[in-house]
Rosetta silent file (secondary structure, phi, psi, omega in degrees, C-alpha in Angstrom):
SEQUENCE: MPGRLLKSPMSRKQSLLYIICVVILVYVLVYMPTPYMINGPGSADELKPIVSVTGGQNDEKGTFMLTTISVTYANTAMLIASLFDSNEEIVRKTIQSNRAEYEAEQLYYMSSSQSYAIAAAYKKAGIPYRVQPQYVFVVSVPDTNTTIHAGDKFVSIDGQSITSFEQLEQVLKTKKDGQQVKVVLERAGSQVTEQIGLTQFKDSQGQTRVGFGVSIGEVQKIAPEDARHEVNFANTNIGGPSAGLMFTLEIYNQLTAGDLTRGHRIAGTGTINPQGQVGEIGGVQHKVVAAQQAGATIFLVPQGNYADAKAQLSKMKSSMQLIPVSTLDDALKALNTLSTS
SCORE:     score description
SCORE:     0.000 S_00000001
   1 L     0.000  137.935  177.825  -24.943   78.575  200.621 S_00000001
   2 L   -65.215  141.393  176.256  -21.605   76.708  200.931 S_00000001
   3 L    84.697   13.053  166.465  -20.564   74.067  198.380 S_00000001
   4 L  -139.020  138.090 -165.495  -22.827   75.246  195.417 S_00000001
   5 L   -83.405  119.619 -167.600  -21.878   76.934  192.611 S_00000001
   6 L  -101.075  114.381  174.857  -24.168   79.841  191.661 S_00000001
   7 L   -58.330  130.019  167.122  -24.475   81.103  187.843 S_00000001
   8 L   -65.401  153.349  172.398  -24.092   84.724  187.507 S_00000001
   9 L   -68.645  148.918  178.340  -27.051   86.304  185.229 S_00000001
  10 L   -67.114  136.849 -176.794  -26.233   86.949  181.608 S_00000001
  11 L   -60.044  156.286  170.524  -24.716   90.311  181.323 S_00000001
  12 H   -70.661  -21.219  175.774  -26.490   92.919  179.475 S_00000001
  13 H   -75.594  -33.462 -176.735  -23.950   93.069  176.823 S_00000001
  14 H   -73.927  -32.243  177.619  -24.178   89.212  176.354 S_00000001
  15 H   -62.834  -47.357  179.246  -28.036   89.387  176.185 S_00000001
  16 H   -66.080  -34.170 -174.473  -27.702   92.177  173.410 S_00000001
  17 H   -88.536  -28.122  169.734  -25.267   90.175  171.496 S_00000001
  18 H   -74.182  -11.809 -168.213  -27.273   86.820  171.533 S_00000001
  19 H   -87.906  -45.126  170.589  -30.302   88.666  170.368 S_00000001
  20 H   -30.654  -67.521 -179.303  -27.955   90.234  167.483 S_00000001
  21 H   -40.127  -46.321  175.763  -26.893   86.830  166.693 S_00000001
  22 H   -61.658  -63.745 -177.141  -30.411   85.595  166.318 S_00000001
  23 H   -33.963  -57.905 -178.707  -31.735   88.538  164.270 S_00000001
  24 H   -61.994  -30.382  177.559  -28.822   87.609  161.778 S_00000001
  25 H   -69.477  -43.870 -173.497  -29.495   83.800  161.614 S_00000001
  26 H   -60.381  -53.784 -179.532  -33.159   84.783  160.893 S_00000001
  27 H   -49.191  -55.129 -175.657  -32.130   87.154  158.101 S_00000001
  28 H   -61.918  -50.393 -172.887  -29.685   84.802  156.489 S_00000001
  29 H   -91.052    4.770 -162.830  -31.967   82.014  156.519 S_00000001
  30 H  -133.762  -48.321 -171.000  -35.361   83.398  155.905 S_00000001
  31 H   -96.261  -43.246 -171.436  -35.062   87.047  154.565 S_00000001
  32 L   -70.003  135.083 -174.747  -31.739   87.399  152.577 S_00000001
  33 L   -60.951  168.191  178.718  -32.203   86.909  148.807 S_00000001
  34 L  -130.946  161.727  166.602  -30.473   84.008  146.812 S_00000001
  35 L   -83.041    5.308 -158.094  -29.592   83.780  143.115 S_00000001
  36 E  -126.692  152.223  176.346  -31.505   80.388  143.214 S_00000001
  37 E  -124.720  164.755 -175.395  -35.073   79.183  142.747 S_00000001
  38 E  -118.006  128.941 -179.102  -36.365   75.557  143.724 S_00000001
  39 E  -115.759  132.547 -179.483  -38.212   73.421  140.944 S_00000001
  40 E  -151.480 -158.650  179.415  -40.107   70.625  142.018 S_00000001
  41 E   -90.245  134.160  170.492  -43.347   68.605  141.423 S_00000001
  42 E   -98.972 -128.569 -164.776  -46.535   70.672  141.213 S_00000001
  43 E  -131.101  162.771  174.504  -50.031   69.435  140.854 S_00000001
  44 E  -121.296  107.743 -174.512  -52.003   67.731  138.246 S_00000001
  45 E   -88.174  129.711  171.407  -55.276   69.515  137.439 S_00000001
  46 E   -73.735  136.314 -166.914  -58.134   68.150  135.830 S_00000001
  47 L   -78.161  -40.029  178.754  -59.142   69.943  132.941 S_00000001
  48 L   -38.072  -52.935 -179.748  -62.936   69.657  132.665 S_00000001
  49 L   -60.140  -25.360 -165.899  -63.471   72.337  135.306 S_00000001
  50 L   -87.581  -50.870 -169.337  -60.989   74.569  133.666 S_00000001
  51 E   -95.356  126.269  166.917  -62.042   74.097  129.764 S_00000001
  52 E  -141.917  150.919  162.303  -65.499   74.179  128.643 S_00000001
  53 E  -104.707  123.027  178.182  -66.954   74.479  125.085 S_00000001
  54 L   -30.659  -66.129  169.969  -70.372   76.243  124.897 S_00000001
  55 L  -103.922   36.564 -170.950  -72.276   73.489  123.149 S_00000001
  56 L   -82.821  160.577  169.340  -69.861   70.824  123.784 S_00000001
  57 L   -72.759  148.361 -155.027  -70.010   67.066  124.915 S_00000001
  58 L  -146.130   33.999  173.264  -69.948   66.706  128.469 S_00000001
  59 L  -122.521   43.438  165.579  -69.685   62.768  128.761 S_00000001
  60 L   -63.441  120.024  173.481  -66.284   62.152  129.882 S_00000001
  61 L   -73.885  -36.057 -176.046  -65.801   58.913  132.027 S_00000001
  62 L  -102.588 -146.542  174.179  -62.309   59.524  132.712 S_00000001
  63 E  -170.008  137.894  170.655  -60.390   62.953  132.716 S_00000001
  64 E   -77.031  154.229 -178.283  -57.345   64.801  131.014 S_00000001
  65 E  -128.705  149.242  140.410  -54.887   66.338  133.388 S_00000001
  66 E   -90.743  160.280 -179.167  -52.382   69.086  133.048 S_00000001
  67 E  -136.068  158.362 -160.897  -49.451   68.900  135.044 S_00000001
  68 E  -146.411  158.916 -175.216  -47.395   71.756  136.400 S_00000001
  69 E   -99.202  138.093  157.684  -43.708   72.323  137.963 S_00000001
  70 E   -82.151  123.523 -176.510  -43.599   74.276  141.555 S_00000001
  71 E  -107.813  117.477 -173.686  -41.474   77.058  141.048 S_00000001
  72 E  -116.703  114.144  163.018  -40.018   78.889  144.518 S_00000001
  73 E   -74.215  116.261 -164.191  -37.693   81.840  144.995 S_00000001
  74 L   -77.360  158.644  170.594  -35.462   80.419  147.549 S_00000001
  75 L  -119.853  175.827  179.851  -34.294   81.507  150.753 S_00000001
  76 H   -57.571  -46.357  179.106  -31.328   79.914  152.553 S_00000001
  77 H   -72.233  -15.775  172.155  -33.450   77.483  154.762 S_00000001
  78 H   -77.531  -36.638  169.199  -35.340   76.117  151.516 S_00000001
  79 H   -56.597  -41.390 -165.404  -32.203   75.683  149.985 S_00000001
  80 H   -86.338  -41.976 -176.593  -30.768   73.715  152.873 S_00000001
  81 H   -73.177  -21.298  177.402  -34.146   71.679  153.218 S_00000001
  82 H   -66.271  -41.017  175.845  -34.093   70.758  149.248 S_00000001
  83 L   -39.867  -31.480 -174.086  -30.979   69.043  149.775 S_00000001
  84 L  -102.885   18.884  177.998  -32.748   66.452  151.567 S_00000001
  85 L  -129.339  124.573  175.533  -35.644   66.056  148.988 S_00000001
  86 L   -69.743  -18.995  174.745  -34.839   63.976  145.866 S_00000001
  87 L   -88.003   -0.487  178.700  -37.731   65.551  143.847 S_00000001
  88 L  -107.465  141.301 -173.266  -36.487   68.862  144.262 S_00000001
  89 E  -132.046  134.970  179.916  -34.017   70.711  142.120 S_00000001
  90 E  -100.619  124.908 -177.431  -31.995   74.023  142.719 S_00000001
  91 E  -115.909  160.581  151.416  -31.765   76.127  139.694 S_00000001
  92 E   -59.201  158.290 -175.683  -30.173   79.905  139.209 S_00000001
  93 L   -75.431  133.639  179.510  -32.811   82.597  138.874 S_00000001
  94 L   -67.056 -167.020 -169.697  -33.785   82.999  135.071 S_00000001
  95 L   -77.708  -15.824  171.121  -32.825   86.195  133.269 S_00000001
  96 L   -52.744  139.471 -174.405  -35.908   88.144  134.644 S_00000001
  97 L   -92.460  -20.539 -176.948  -34.598   90.530  137.360 S_00000001
  98 L  -134.809 -172.807  174.048  -38.040   90.013  139.417 S_00000001
  99 H   -89.109  -29.635 -175.906  -41.124   87.944  139.973 S_00000001
 100 H   -64.753  -29.055 -174.535  -43.312   90.523  138.150 S_00000001
 101 H   -87.467  -25.922  171.365  -41.390   89.876  135.161 S_00000001
 102 H   -80.822  -30.618  172.273  -41.492   86.164  135.352 S_00000001
 103 H   -62.080  -37.423 -179.103  -45.313   86.222  136.132 S_00000001
 104 H   -71.455  -44.086 -179.255  -45.803   88.423  132.954 S_00000001
 105 H   -63.212  -33.593 -179.445  -43.926   86.112  130.979 S_00000001
 106 H   -77.374  -20.652  170.544  -45.707   83.002  132.270 S_00000001
 107 H   -72.116  -42.836 -174.903  -48.940   84.792  131.643 S_00000001
 108 H   -70.867  -33.780 -167.633  -48.076   85.520  127.957 S_00000001
 109 H   -83.662  -49.329 -176.974  -46.857   81.877  127.379 S_00000001
 110 H   -52.861  -65.358  168.393  -50.331   80.610  128.993 S_00000001
 111 H   -26.001  -65.565  178.542  -52.265   82.884  126.951 S_00000001
 112 H   -60.729  -35.853  167.268  -50.667   81.964  123.831 S_00000001
 113 H   -59.732  -38.559 -168.081  -50.996   78.289  124.678 S_00000001
 114 H   -83.418  -12.501 -174.618  -54.645   78.445  125.222 S_00000001
 115 H   -97.988  -43.139  154.504  -55.043   80.204  121.840 S_00000001
 116 H   -35.660  -42.118 -179.877  -52.822   77.765  120.027 S_00000001
 117 H   -79.580  -33.825 -169.120  -54.887   74.670  121.581 S_00000001
 118 H   -64.471  -47.997 -175.651  -58.038   76.292  120.475 S_00000001
 119 H   -57.997  -44.645  168.672  -56.775   76.701  116.887 S_00000001
 120 H   -43.361  -62.411 -173.690  -55.299   73.266  116.893 S_00000001
 121 H   -62.925  -36.666  175.809  -58.496   71.667  118.224 S_00000001
 122 H   -72.848  -55.714 -179.962  -60.782   73.730  115.529 S_00000001
 123 H   -48.611  -41.393 -168.128  -58.405   72.762  112.671 S_00000001
 124 H   -78.214  -39.700  174.114  -58.687   69.072  113.640 S_00000001
 125 H   -78.510   -5.915 -179.449  -62.429   69.126  114.118 S_00000001
 126 L    68.111   43.520  174.512  -62.916   71.185  110.810 S_00000001
 127 L  -117.061  130.148 -166.439  -64.434   74.319  112.577 S_00000001
 128 L   -69.388  155.515  170.477  -64.027   77.604  110.825 S_00000001
 129 E  -165.277  176.709 -167.976  -62.656   80.329  112.852 S_00000001
 130 E  -140.106  160.238 -170.615  -60.848   83.687  112.710 S_00000001
 131 E  -104.940  146.419 -175.437  -57.847   85.136  114.919 S_00000001
 132 E  -149.285  103.274  176.920  -58.910   88.508  116.539 S_00000001
 133 E   -55.013  133.909  175.583  -55.962   90.516  118.611 S_00000001
 134 E  -111.361  -22.265  170.216  -57.091   91.787  122.071 S_00000001
 135 E  -175.668  168.177  172.392  -54.369   93.722  123.287 S_00000001
 136 E  -121.980  139.403 -166.794  -50.285   94.201  123.422 S_00000001
 137 E  -136.820  145.433  177.541  -48.549   93.878  126.591 S_00000001
 138 E   -73.006  127.468 -178.265  -44.979   94.256  128.129 S_00000001
 139 E   -84.664  -45.500 -166.787  -43.380   90.872  128.782 S_00000001
 140 E  -169.045  139.605 -171.188  -39.953   92.173  130.296 S_00000001
 141 L  -128.342  153.403  174.199  -38.235   95.360  130.707 S_00000001
 142 L   -72.823  166.326  179.596  -34.383   96.233  131.193 S_00000001
 143 L   -61.396  -28.933 -172.991  -33.179   97.182  134.414 S_00000001
 144 L   -78.576   -0.698 -174.702  -32.619  100.848  133.148 S_00000001
 145 L  -110.421  109.710 -177.863  -36.112  101.205  132.436 S_00000001
 146 L  -112.045   -2.577  175.736  -38.472  102.650  135.278 S_00000001
 147 L  -103.452  -16.839  162.254  -41.418  104.005  133.425 S_00000001
 148 L  -106.727  130.588 -179.742  -42.676  100.590  131.798 S_00000001
 149 L  -110.067  143.096  178.357  -43.382   97.788  133.904 S_00000001
 150 L   -48.793  130.055 -178.737  -43.454   94.136  133.236 S_00000001
 151 L   107.587  -25.378 -173.767  -47.309   93.354  132.712 S_00000001
 152 L   -42.447  146.145  173.856  -48.166   96.876  131.322 S_00000001
 153 E  -118.663  152.724  176.397  -50.885   96.542  128.772 S_00000001
 154 E   -95.006  139.197 -175.703  -50.749   99.522  125.885 S_00000001
 155 E  -119.961  -24.410 -178.193  -53.857  101.278  125.732 S_00000001
 156 E  -170.331  148.605  175.987  -52.817  104.256  123.282 S_00000001
 157 E  -130.787  121.666 -175.586  -49.714  106.077  121.875 S_00000001
 158 L    47.520   42.669  178.862  -50.122  109.589  121.122 S_00000001
 159 L    72.235   17.451 -178.029  -53.955  109.186  121.124 S_00000001
 160 E  -110.966  129.804 -174.487  -53.958  106.321  118.691 S_00000001
 161 E   -75.446  141.672  172.176  -55.535  103.160  120.183 S_00000001
 162 L  -128.579  126.404  178.783  -53.297  100.062  120.324 S_00000001
 163 L  -132.200   -8.342 -162.840  -54.791   96.577  120.434 S_00000001
 164 L  -156.117  150.059 -171.939  -52.616   94.703  118.235 S_00000001
 165 H   -57.324  -38.405 -178.270  -48.629   94.321  117.165 S_00000001
 166 H   -46.829  -61.546  176.245  -49.832   95.595  113.682 S_00000001
 167 H   -49.795  -66.497 -179.338  -51.294   98.944  115.091 S_00000001
 168 H   -25.610  -62.567 -178.564  -48.170   99.193  117.545 S_00000001
 169 H   -53.956  -52.848  166.493  -45.952   98.959  114.280 S_00000001
 170 H   -30.502  -71.717 -170.603  -47.919  101.501  112.283 S_00000001
 171 H   -63.206  -27.084  168.537  -47.589  104.122  114.968 S_00000001
 172 H   -78.743   -8.493  179.280  -44.016  103.520  115.532 S_00000001
 173 H   -69.312  -38.560 -169.182  -43.108  103.647  111.923 S_00000001
 174 L   -82.473    7.754 -162.492  -44.024  107.397  112.117 S_00000001
 175 L  -112.919  171.105 -164.744  -41.876  108.206  115.107 S_00000001
 176 L  -130.674  133.765  167.612  -38.114  109.140  115.155 S_00000001
 177 L   -39.139  131.101 -176.964  -35.267  108.017  117.592 S_00000001
 178 L    76.319    1.881  176.257  -35.337  110.049  120.720 S_00000001
 179 L   -76.011  143.500 -175.124  -38.618  111.291  120.248 S_00000001
 180 E  -106.662  126.500  173.781  -41.204  111.624  123.216 S_00000001
 181 E  -117.012  155.982  172.103  -44.662  110.009  122.809 S_00000001
 182 E   -91.297  125.921 -167.407  -47.531  109.992  125.268 S_00000001
 183 E  -125.590  107.026  159.450  -48.112  106.338  126.253 S_00000001
 184 E   -82.135  131.812  174.888  -51.236  105.368  128.098 S_00000001
 185 E  -118.068  165.811 -179.499  -50.891  102.023  129.787 S_00000001
 186 E  -113.926  117.804  179.612  -53.292   99.908  131.823 S_00000001
 187 E  -124.541  117.103 -179.914  -51.390   98.737  135.155 S_00000001
 188 L    37.637   56.011 -179.129  -52.963   96.489  137.721 S_00000001
 189 L    76.739   -2.432 -176.754  -56.414   97.682  136.564 S_00000001
 190 E  -127.583  143.489  174.775  -55.773  101.332  136.552 S_00000001
 191 E   -84.972  141.497 -176.750  -54.600  103.586  133.647 S_00000001
 192 E  -130.127  139.844  174.803  -51.391  105.373  133.896 S_00000001
 193 E  -115.305  127.147  173.513  -49.857  108.178  131.355 S_00000001
 194 E  -137.467  144.733 -178.422  -46.238  108.586  130.615 S_00000001
 195 E   -84.881  109.830 -173.072  -43.925  110.689  128.618 S_00000001
 196 E  -138.637  142.726 -173.899  -41.498  108.203  127.238 S_00000001
 197 E   -86.160  117.246  179.414  -38.412  108.648  124.806 S_00000001
 198 L   -70.924  135.602 -170.860  -37.923  106.261  121.890 S_00000001
 199 E  -120.011  150.132 -179.019  -34.791  104.401  121.240 S_00000001
 200 E   -73.728  132.757  164.827  -33.211  103.021  118.055 S_00000001
 201 E  -146.486 -174.629  170.240  -32.654   99.371  117.703 S_00000001
 202 E  -126.973  134.621 -168.346  -32.328   96.511  115.064 S_00000001
 203 L   -88.266 -176.296 -167.871  -34.845   93.640  114.912 S_00000001
 204 L   -62.433  -31.935  175.684  -34.215   90.122  114.280 S_00000001
 205 L   -83.847    1.467  178.802  -34.121   90.722  110.346 S_00000001
 206 L    92.197  -18.507  175.297  -31.444   93.371  110.806 S_00000001
 207 L   -66.601  138.937  177.738  -34.005   96.296  110.160 S_00000001
 208 E   -90.016  126.017 -170.610  -33.579   99.581  112.030 S_00000001
 209 E  -141.235  162.390  174.927  -36.591  100.432  114.064 S_00000001
 210 E  -124.451  151.162 -179.012  -37.541  102.559  117.081 S_00000001
 211 E  -167.826 -150.691  173.077  -39.312  101.649  119.889 S_00000001
 212 L  -104.200    9.830  163.530  -39.350  101.436  123.668 S_00000001
 213 L    78.677   20.670  174.605  -36.551   98.892  124.092 S_00000001
 214 L   -99.511  175.893  166.208  -38.911   96.190  126.101 S_00000001
 215 E   -91.451  124.488 -168.754  -40.111   92.840  125.236 S_00000001
 216 E  -121.358  127.765 -172.669  -43.616   93.008  123.943 S_00000001
 217 E  -110.995  147.827  163.180  -46.262   90.156  123.421 S_00000001
 218 E  -107.792  124.734  173.170  -49.677   90.169  121.677 S_00000001
 219 E   -98.945  141.259 -168.476  -52.656   88.320  123.115 S_00000001
 220 E  -134.334  157.072  171.292  -55.152   87.007  120.558 S_00000001
 221 E  -126.444  148.935 -172.450  -58.492   85.218  120.566 S_00000001
 222 E   -91.248  106.472 -153.217  -59.556   82.324  118.629 S_00000001
 223 E  -132.422  115.042 -179.065  -63.340   83.144  117.762 S_00000001
 224 E   -75.426  155.020 -176.207  -65.331   80.119  115.908 S_00000001
 225 L   -72.524  -37.563 -164.191  -67.736   81.370  113.230 S_00000001
 226 L  -108.274  103.683 -175.622  -70.532   79.209  115.121 S_00000001
 227 H   -59.420  -21.545  165.082  -70.953   80.454  118.869 S_00000001
 228 H   -33.944  -31.826 -169.115  -71.920   76.783  119.807 S_00000001
 229 H   -95.370   -2.528 -159.201  -67.874   76.105  119.506 S_00000001
 230 L   -71.025  137.496 -160.475  -67.064   78.934  121.718 S_00000001
 231 E  -116.509  121.147  161.543  -63.999   77.684  124.167 S_00000001
 232 E  -115.458  157.568  174.901  -63.903   79.257  127.564 S_00000001
 233 E  -123.902  133.360 -179.879  -61.158   78.971  130.345 S_00000001
 234 L   -70.314  147.587  165.421  -61.710   79.298  134.199 S_00000001
 235 L   -59.151  138.725  168.372  -59.060   81.730  135.830 S_00000001
 236 L  -133.700 -177.285  174.494  -56.076   79.777  137.432 S_00000001
 237 L  -107.679   20.936 -167.630  -52.964   80.631  138.806 S_00000001
 238 L  -102.685  131.878  171.138  -51.233   78.323  136.277 S_00000001
 239 L  -116.489 -175.672  175.825  -48.653   79.980  133.788 S_00000001
 240 L    79.448  171.417 -170.935  -46.376   78.851  130.839 S_00000001
 241 L   -96.871    4.103 -171.801  -47.024   77.135  127.422 S_00000001
 242 L   -85.836    2.325 -178.495  -46.700   73.451  128.358 S_00000001
 243 L  -106.564   19.879  153.561  -50.185   72.328  128.774 S_00000001
 244 H   -12.037  -74.573 -168.001  -51.138   72.932  125.111 S_00000001
 245 H   -62.865  -28.578  174.527  -51.382   69.707  124.227 S_00000001
 246 H   -81.533  -25.734  179.662  -53.793   68.777  127.106 S_00000001
 247 H   -77.820  -28.341  173.488  -55.698   71.828  126.465 S_00000001
 248 H   -65.561  -50.956  167.804  -56.289   70.590  122.938 S_00000001
 249 H   -53.947  -32.835  175.940  -57.260   67.401  123.772 S_00000001
 250 H   -72.247  -38.701  171.595  -59.880   68.328  126.268 S_00000001
 251 H   -68.934  -38.417  169.551  -61.313   70.840  123.734 S_00000001
 252 H   -61.665  -20.386 -174.172  -61.380   68.352  120.845 S_00000001
 253 H   -88.714  -38.518  164.622  -62.924   65.835  122.961 S_00000001
 254 H   -52.141  -32.351  177.947  -65.764   68.186  123.878 S_00000001
 255 H   -76.972  -10.111 -164.316  -66.239   69.304  120.248 S_00000001
 256 L  -141.998  159.710 -164.104  -66.532   65.749  118.881 S_00000001
 257 L   -81.029  144.632 -171.274  -68.723   62.725  119.647 S_00000001
 258 L    98.393 -167.655  179.324  -67.450   59.969  121.898 S_00000001
 259 L  -157.859  106.544 -165.667  -64.862   60.061  124.708 S_00000001
 260 L   -63.408  -24.159 -172.482  -61.216   60.020  124.077 S_00000001
 261 L   -84.109  -18.055  175.466  -60.356   59.238  127.771 S_00000001
 262 L    34.850   53.638  160.352  -62.549   55.877  127.838 S_00000001
 263 L    74.393    9.510  172.162  -62.529   56.115  131.595 S_00000001
 264 L   -92.265  165.832  168.037  -58.742   56.626  132.165 S_00000001
 265 E  -100.580  107.523 -151.253  -56.880   59.270  134.088 S_00000001
 266 E  -118.820  114.457  163.079  -54.860   60.637  131.519 S_00000001
 267 E  -113.603  159.016 -167.199  -52.121   63.236  132.325 S_00000001
 268 E  -173.731 -169.174 -172.976  -49.588   64.964  130.270 S_00000001
 269 L  -169.638  162.206  174.023  -47.614   67.749  129.045 S_00000001
 270 L   130.453  146.749 -177.990  -46.071   69.412  126.104 S_00000001
 271 E   -91.468  168.207 -179.018  -46.615   72.715  123.977 S_00000001
 272 E  -146.981  145.661  171.174  -48.531   73.005  120.833 S_00000001
 273 L  -107.046 -176.381 -174.378  -49.012   75.122  117.697 S_00000001
 274 L   -52.397  -41.611 -177.336  -51.788   75.941  115.456 S_00000001
 275 L   -72.995  -10.983 -170.851  -50.651   72.979  113.141 S_00000001
 276 L    83.023   20.632  168.641  -50.781   70.344  115.954 S_00000001
 277 E   -72.555  125.683  179.858  -46.938   69.954  116.397 S_00000001
 278 E   -90.638  123.459 -166.243  -46.020   68.938  120.009 S_00000001
 279 E  -121.094  153.745  173.774  -42.931   70.713  121.311 S_00000001
 280 L   -61.502  166.403  175.906  -40.660   69.954  124.257 S_00000001
 281 L  -127.594 -170.262  172.740  -40.921   71.390  127.726 S_00000001
 282 L  -103.139  160.557  172.232  -38.769   71.794  130.867 S_00000001
 283 L    53.850   31.523 -176.537  -38.765   69.619  134.093 S_00000001
 284 H   -49.982  -41.181  174.061  -40.729   66.646  132.769 S_00000001
 285 H   -37.529  -49.912 -177.936  -39.170   64.773  135.505 S_00000001
 286 H   -72.879  -30.013 -173.653  -41.222   66.848  138.073 S_00000001
 287 H   -86.060  -21.876  179.416  -44.410   66.516  136.190 S_00000001
 288 H   -67.063  -36.517 -174.987  -44.393   62.671  135.892 S_00000001
 289 H   -68.052  -35.095  165.442  -44.283   62.825  139.705 S_00000001
 290 H   -67.014  -42.945 -178.172  -47.115   65.243  140.049 S_00000001
 291 H   -73.296  -42.482  179.569  -49.188   63.018  137.744 S_00000001
 292 H   -64.221  -28.453  163.946  -48.193   59.804  139.726 S_00000001
 293 H   -69.654  -25.584  173.619  -49.583   61.541  142.920 S_00000001
 294 L   -98.461   12.046  173.249  -52.549   62.380  141.510 S_00000001
 295 L    79.473   17.809  157.888  -53.406   58.653  140.307 S_00000001
 296 L   -59.659  141.073  172.399  -52.795   58.926  136.528 S_00000001
 297 L   -94.398  -27.466 -179.483  -52.500   55.739  134.775 S_00000001
 298 E  -142.226  134.271 -178.862  -51.209   57.288  131.537 S_00000001
 299 E  -113.105  125.256  159.685  -48.774   60.227  130.712 S_00000001
 300 E   -82.919  129.451  175.644  -48.430   61.927  127.184 S_00000001
 301 E  -131.346  149.724  174.855  -44.962   63.270  126.659 S_00000001
 302 E   -75.089  157.509  178.970  -43.364   64.989  123.847 S_00000001
 303 H   -43.107  -48.735  178.148  -40.840   62.818  121.993 S_00000001
 304 H   -63.394  -15.629 -166.498  -37.982   64.848  122.872 S_00000001
 305 H   -99.046   -2.511 -159.694  -38.884   64.555  126.573 S_00000001
 306 H   -56.596  -50.963 -165.263  -39.361   60.628  126.337 S_00000001
 307 H   -64.456  -42.037 -175.950  -36.034   59.662  127.876 S_00000001
 308 H   -76.596  -31.321 -166.164  -35.829   61.835  130.798 S_00000001
 309 H   -87.296  -16.557  174.559  -39.521   61.089  131.854 S_00000001
 310 H   -69.659  -35.151 -177.389  -38.915   57.089  131.415 S_00000001
 311 H   -66.563  -38.494  174.442  -35.930   57.590  133.567 S_00000001
 312 H   -72.234  -12.228  176.620  -37.808   59.308  136.502 S_00000001
 313 H   -82.070  -32.701  164.794  -40.573   56.691  136.054 S_00000001
 314 H   -62.958  -46.475  167.771  -38.062   53.972  136.583 S_00000001
 315 H   -68.310  -25.271  177.602  -36.588   55.577  139.621 S_00000001
 316 H   -80.738  -14.323 -166.161  -39.990   55.901  141.037 S_00000001
 317 L    55.690   50.541 -171.553  -40.779   52.305  140.130 S_00000001
 318 L   -93.442  146.349 -178.785  -43.939   53.402  138.582 S_00000001
 319 L   -94.472  -13.087 -171.524  -46.344   51.360  136.530 S_00000001
 320 L   -52.338  134.858  157.488  -48.042   54.723  134.810 S_00000001
 321 E   -68.027  136.065 -175.692  -47.792   54.149  130.776 S_00000001
 322 E  -114.643  138.744  178.377  -45.927   56.606  129.130 S_00000001
 323 E  -116.236   73.675 -176.399  -46.782   57.662  125.710 S_00000001
 324 E   -52.376  133.100 -179.155  -44.416   59.602  123.364 S_00000001
 325 E  -139.310  151.317  173.261  -46.047   61.853  120.902 S_00000001
 326 L  -123.569  -15.001 -178.207  -44.744   64.385  118.515 S_00000001
 327 E  -146.674  168.255 -171.239  -48.072   65.916  116.976 S_00000001
 328 H   -55.033  -41.333 -176.179  -51.672   66.053  117.948 S_00000001
 329 H   -59.839  -41.189  173.449  -52.270   63.144  115.478 S_00000001
 330 H   -50.284  -63.986  174.574  -49.948   60.977  117.352 S_00000001
 331 H   -50.480  -51.551 -168.693  -51.949   61.507  120.703 S_00000001
 332 H   -57.585  -56.641 -167.053  -55.239   61.035  118.909 S_00000001
 333 H   -70.812  -27.710 -179.152  -54.272   57.709  117.280 S_00000001
 334 H   -75.160  -38.462  169.386  -52.846   56.520  120.799 S_00000001
 335 H   -75.626  -17.959  174.729  -55.930   57.105  122.735 S_00000001
 336 H   -71.063  -11.659 -178.547  -58.067   55.568  120.291 S_00000001
 337 L   -94.740   -1.488  175.673  -56.260   52.389  120.912 S_00000001
 338 L   -63.788  135.078  161.964  -57.086   52.318  124.796 S_00000001
 339 L   -52.077  163.599  158.707  -59.457   49.766  126.487 S_00000001
 340 L   -98.385  132.981 -167.086  -62.326   51.071  128.032 S_00000001
 341 L   -95.301    0.000    0.000  -61.738   51.229  131.857 S_00000001
């Protein structure tokens, strides 16, 4: 019609170019790997459903809570979104080359944390116990190793059963550099058999040894002499060592008379060793946010993390009480001064 401008339909070439641009954009934003992770507030989980003592006390009026950090392998879209969230932190990926290694390491730390927590609680409560090795597994592997995977459990080497570091060392002492050994591994619930050549290396004491060239951890069970004091953990998706202090307090509370919580919602963080010493952790600023969001009124923090935790609480204008501790005894002393809520 006269006087009207008509748009010509998009050519086939233009349509193809448009589709290609969309595909590239989606790939860059969503699928393209980046060397970054995003750390942010995770959760504050009540411990009573997670930790139980077979014949323990169950009269808690309040609750102990462990706190976690959210760790996300970031794509480009996530990185852009995190710039607008003051509670999220962009960090470079750790030395682990993949998620499997990261998860295996976190599993090892969590298992060790639970064992140390049980030992510390038993020691404080005066309960006799023994340490029983359970299995040896692979924490991380170099990029050049394709026969052993992070998370693999050792079953046997040349027919000799392996359930502890000691057994592993005794077997490897009889081997030589370059020697091929038959290794049975448990991987994702199934057994696999590999022929693996040993390599020579120097350990932290400067001693020459032969081994597999991978990082290895031992999982131990802390077994009480009296079965009524057996500690059980529910399966969770939580990893890392930083719940040690809170595990210990929950176990000790169930082992002894009275209620340490006194009706309060008590969150916290910190590693622990069998002697009851509390160690620093990473990302405390994210954990106090998680505790605040879960309604905690008290937060137990390692002495070395106190300044960062206090700064975050001030930033949030939070009234949550912050208690710095260096030992299990410090935590128990502070809890014993709480009023009943």
